[in-house]
Every structure is written in C-alpha cells, then in structure tokens.
C-alpha cells in the first residue's frame, strides 16, 4: 500500500515535471533569441545581461582567468562568506551532536595498521596534499578552487583514518587552523573597507594575466578557503568516526 | 526531444529521490534520496546555463572566438554543492544519534517516544 502510494506520488511528480520541462527552452538554444541594445552606461551596444557581462569583462575587471572563480570570490564574495559560515555551522553541529553523547561500550577495538595500507598511504599522502594545495592555489587559472582543493586535502586525512586505526586528528590544532583561515577571509574583506572600497573589493595589483601571482586578492581568499574547508571536512570525518578520546 | 535530455533526467532524478524519501524506511536511504534530489537541482542549474557548443568559462589556453557557457549558474551550483554537503553531514549525524538512542534506524521502529 505504502509502496503503491509513494510510487504513484513519484510518478505524478515525474509526469508534471516532464510536461513542464519538455516545454522549457532547450538548453543552449535560448541565446539565439536574445537581442543587443545600446547601453548608455558603457556607451556601446552590448547585451548587458549579467552572465554576459561576467564573460566579456570579467577578465579585465578582476584579472582572473577562471570566470567562475572571479564570480565566487569577488562579484559574489559576500555570498561565499555566507556559504563558508554555513559549512562552519554544520561542522560545529556535527561536532556538538556526535561528541557530547558518546555511549559506553561502543568503543571499537583498535586494530593494528595493515602493512599494505599504511605503506601505500605513506607513499600517496604527500602527493594528495600537494594536489590539494595546487588546486586551491591555482584557483584563478585552472578549474578548481578553495572548495575542491580543501575536499582533496580532507581525503588525505580520510586515508590516514582508514590506514591507521589509531590515528586521531588533533582537533584543537585543526580548529585553530580553521579559525585563523576564516578570520583571514574576513580580514581580507575588511581591509578593502578600510581602503575606501566596498567589502571584498580587489585592492592588490592585478599583475600579468595568466601568471600565478595575479588577480589581486583572489588567490589569497582561495588559500584561506582551502585551509578552512580542508580542516572543517577533516573535523567532520573525524567526529563521524568517533572523535578524540 | 533528445535535446531536452538533461531536463528529462532532472525530472527522473527528482522522482527517484522523492520515491526514496516517501517509501524507504531506512533513514540512511532517506538521506540518500534527499541527496539525489539535490543533485537533480544542481543538474538543472548547470543545464540551464549551457550554451550550444560553449566551452568552460576559463581563459587559460582557451581557443579563440569560442562562446563560453554562462558562469553564474556554475558559481551558484558550487555554493549549492557545498551547502548540500553540509546538510548531508548534519543529517547523517542525526541518524547516528537516533541509532545510539533507539538502536535502530528503521523509521517504523522509532516512532514512539522513549526515555
């Protein structure tokens, strides 16, 4: 009975969405219908829709090669600050829920580390951390950025937890890293207020486009986000595994 | 019809996720259903920003004169993925708490109030 009702509801929703989305413009086609207009602000004929503005002028305005990065960090940097806050709140919630109520007798036996796993992790771990750092340092040049880079670094800690059953994250030190990187993000934004710009506006030289030291504050912010996300995800995994004794 | 395939997959994923949320009694499977719906919404956003023949909006060694896909939906999807991850972690930790309290993650067995 329950199966029939839920299947019926799911089918209804599917039929509804199917009908609506079949009539929706086909992805990629709708841009043929747009029109250009004369913009008095820029003094030229252009389609001033927001994504077109980002694609056409984003590179010269921010110095970043990756337009998605320039949107995430500069144009909508305040949004990203909120996003980091949401992640922080969730990590705090997981820590609160899973570390306060440890029931007794649930402690799993600590096994000896598997030789194959520990040797393999010892070989691979430095490269994983290196790739993670590469991804968030090059966020303005290549696909990637602080969030994927931090996730890659957190997988390194997950590997350590898998290979060494006795391995424990030093949660105090991790939370110090997390706090300081979050503070760095906010302080970078506040400095632009001090310099008379809007919050999180670029104040550093943009440099030569396409080089590592370019795009002003974007790499700095993404390094801070990378450290923050990496430490938060590692802390979440560590709490889910059982946390510090 | 075939060109609409991403949107059809969105509808299919939402239906599958909804079925899991409604029918399954295992709480972890309900969380999985919620995650599937999240992925469907992300796919919808990305498909909405697609431009025919467009390339990724990155200028590093990009071919000249190619049109780029719209970057704004991708940036918003990045936000949505991270927030989805955060909510999934929180949901799973609630499931762990429920298991510690009731000794079961079957939603039929944890209905009653218990000490």
Short mmCIF file of N, CA and C in Angstrom, two decimals, chain B residues 5 26 29 37-39 41 46 52 54 56 62 64 67 70 72 91 94-95 98 101 103-104 107 113:
data_model
loop_
_atom_site.label_atom_id
_atom_site.label_comp_id
_atom_site.label_asym_id
_atom_site.label_seq_id
_atom_site.Cartn_x
_atom_site.Cartn_y
_atom_site.Cartn_z
N UNK B 5 17.18 16.15 -23.05
CA UNK B 5 17.53 15.02 -22.18
C UNK B 5 17.99 15.45 -20.78
N UNK B 26 14.52 2.97 5.90
CA UNK B 26 15.87 3.12 6.41
C UNK B 26 16.27 4.59 6.31
N UNK B 29 18.79 5.63 3.77
CA UNK B 29 18.29 5.67 2.39
C UNK B 29 17.47 6.93 2.16
N UNK B 37 17.86 14.26 -4.89
CA UNK B 37 17.09 15.44 -5.31
C UNK B 37 18.00 16.64 -5.43
N UNK B 38 18.95 16.78 -4.47
CA UNK B 38 19.92 17.88 -4.55
C UNK B 38 20.70 17.83 -5.86
N UNK B 39 21.17 16.63 -6.22
CA UNK B 39 21.95 16.51 -7.45
C UNK B 39 21.10 16.88 -8.66
N UNK B 41 18.69 19.07 -8.73
CA UNK B 41 18.58 20.53 -8.81
C UNK B 41 19.88 21.13 -9.35
N UNK B 46 22.94 23.72 -13.92
CA UNK B 46 24.05 23.66 -14.89
C UNK B 46 23.50 23.59 -16.30
N UNK B 52 25.06 26.42 -26.58
CA UNK B 52 25.36 25.39 -27.60
C UNK B 52 26.80 25.53 -28.08
N UNK B 54 29.37 25.68 -26.31
CA UNK B 54 30.17 26.54 -25.45
C UNK B 54 31.28 25.77 -24.76
N UNK B 56 34.17 25.78 -21.32
CA UNK B 56 34.19 26.18 -19.91
C UNK B 56 34.67 27.62 -19.80
N UNK B 62 42.39 28.95 -23.66
CA UNK B 62 41.09 28.71 -24.29
C UNK B 62 41.21 29.00 -25.78
N UNK B 64 40.44 30.57 -29.34
CA UNK B 64 39.94 31.91 -29.65
C UNK B 64 38.54 31.85 -30.25
N UNK B 67 32.40 30.53 -27.97
CA UNK B 67 31.49 31.08 -26.97
C UNK B 67 31.59 30.25 -25.69
N UNK B 70 27.46 29.95 -19.59
CA UNK B 70 27.23 31.01 -18.61
C UNK B 70 27.87 30.64 -17.28
N UNK B 72 27.51 32.14 -14.24
CA UNK B 72 26.78 32.38 -12.99
C UNK B 72 26.12 31.11 -12.44
N UNK B 91 22.59 15.72 8.57
CA UNK B 91 21.54 14.69 8.59
C UNK B 91 22.11 13.36 9.03
N UNK B 94 22.60 13.19 12.66
CA UNK B 94 21.33 12.94 13.36
C UNK B 94 20.97 11.46 13.30
N UNK B 95 21.25 10.84 12.14
CA UNK B 95 20.96 9.40 12.04
C UNK B 95 21.80 8.62 13.04
N UNK B 98 20.23 9.02 16.39
CA UNK B 98 19.00 8.22 16.50
C UNK B 98 19.35 6.75 16.72
N UNK B 101 20.33 6.18 20.22
CA UNK B 101 19.24 6.33 21.18
C UNK B 101 18.26 5.15 21.09
N UNK B 103 18.66 2.31 18.93
CA UNK B 103 19.21 1.04 18.50
C UNK B 103 18.70 0.60 17.15
N UNK B 104 18.13 1.49 16.37
CA UNK B 104 17.60 1.13 15.06
C UNK B 104 17.51 2.38 14.21
N UNK B 107 12.54 3.72 10.33
CA UNK B 107 11.66 4.80 10.78
C UNK B 107 10.35 4.26 11.34
N UNK B 113 7.74 7.62 21.61
CA UNK B 113 8.65 8.35 22.48
C UNK B 113 9.29 7.36 23.42
#
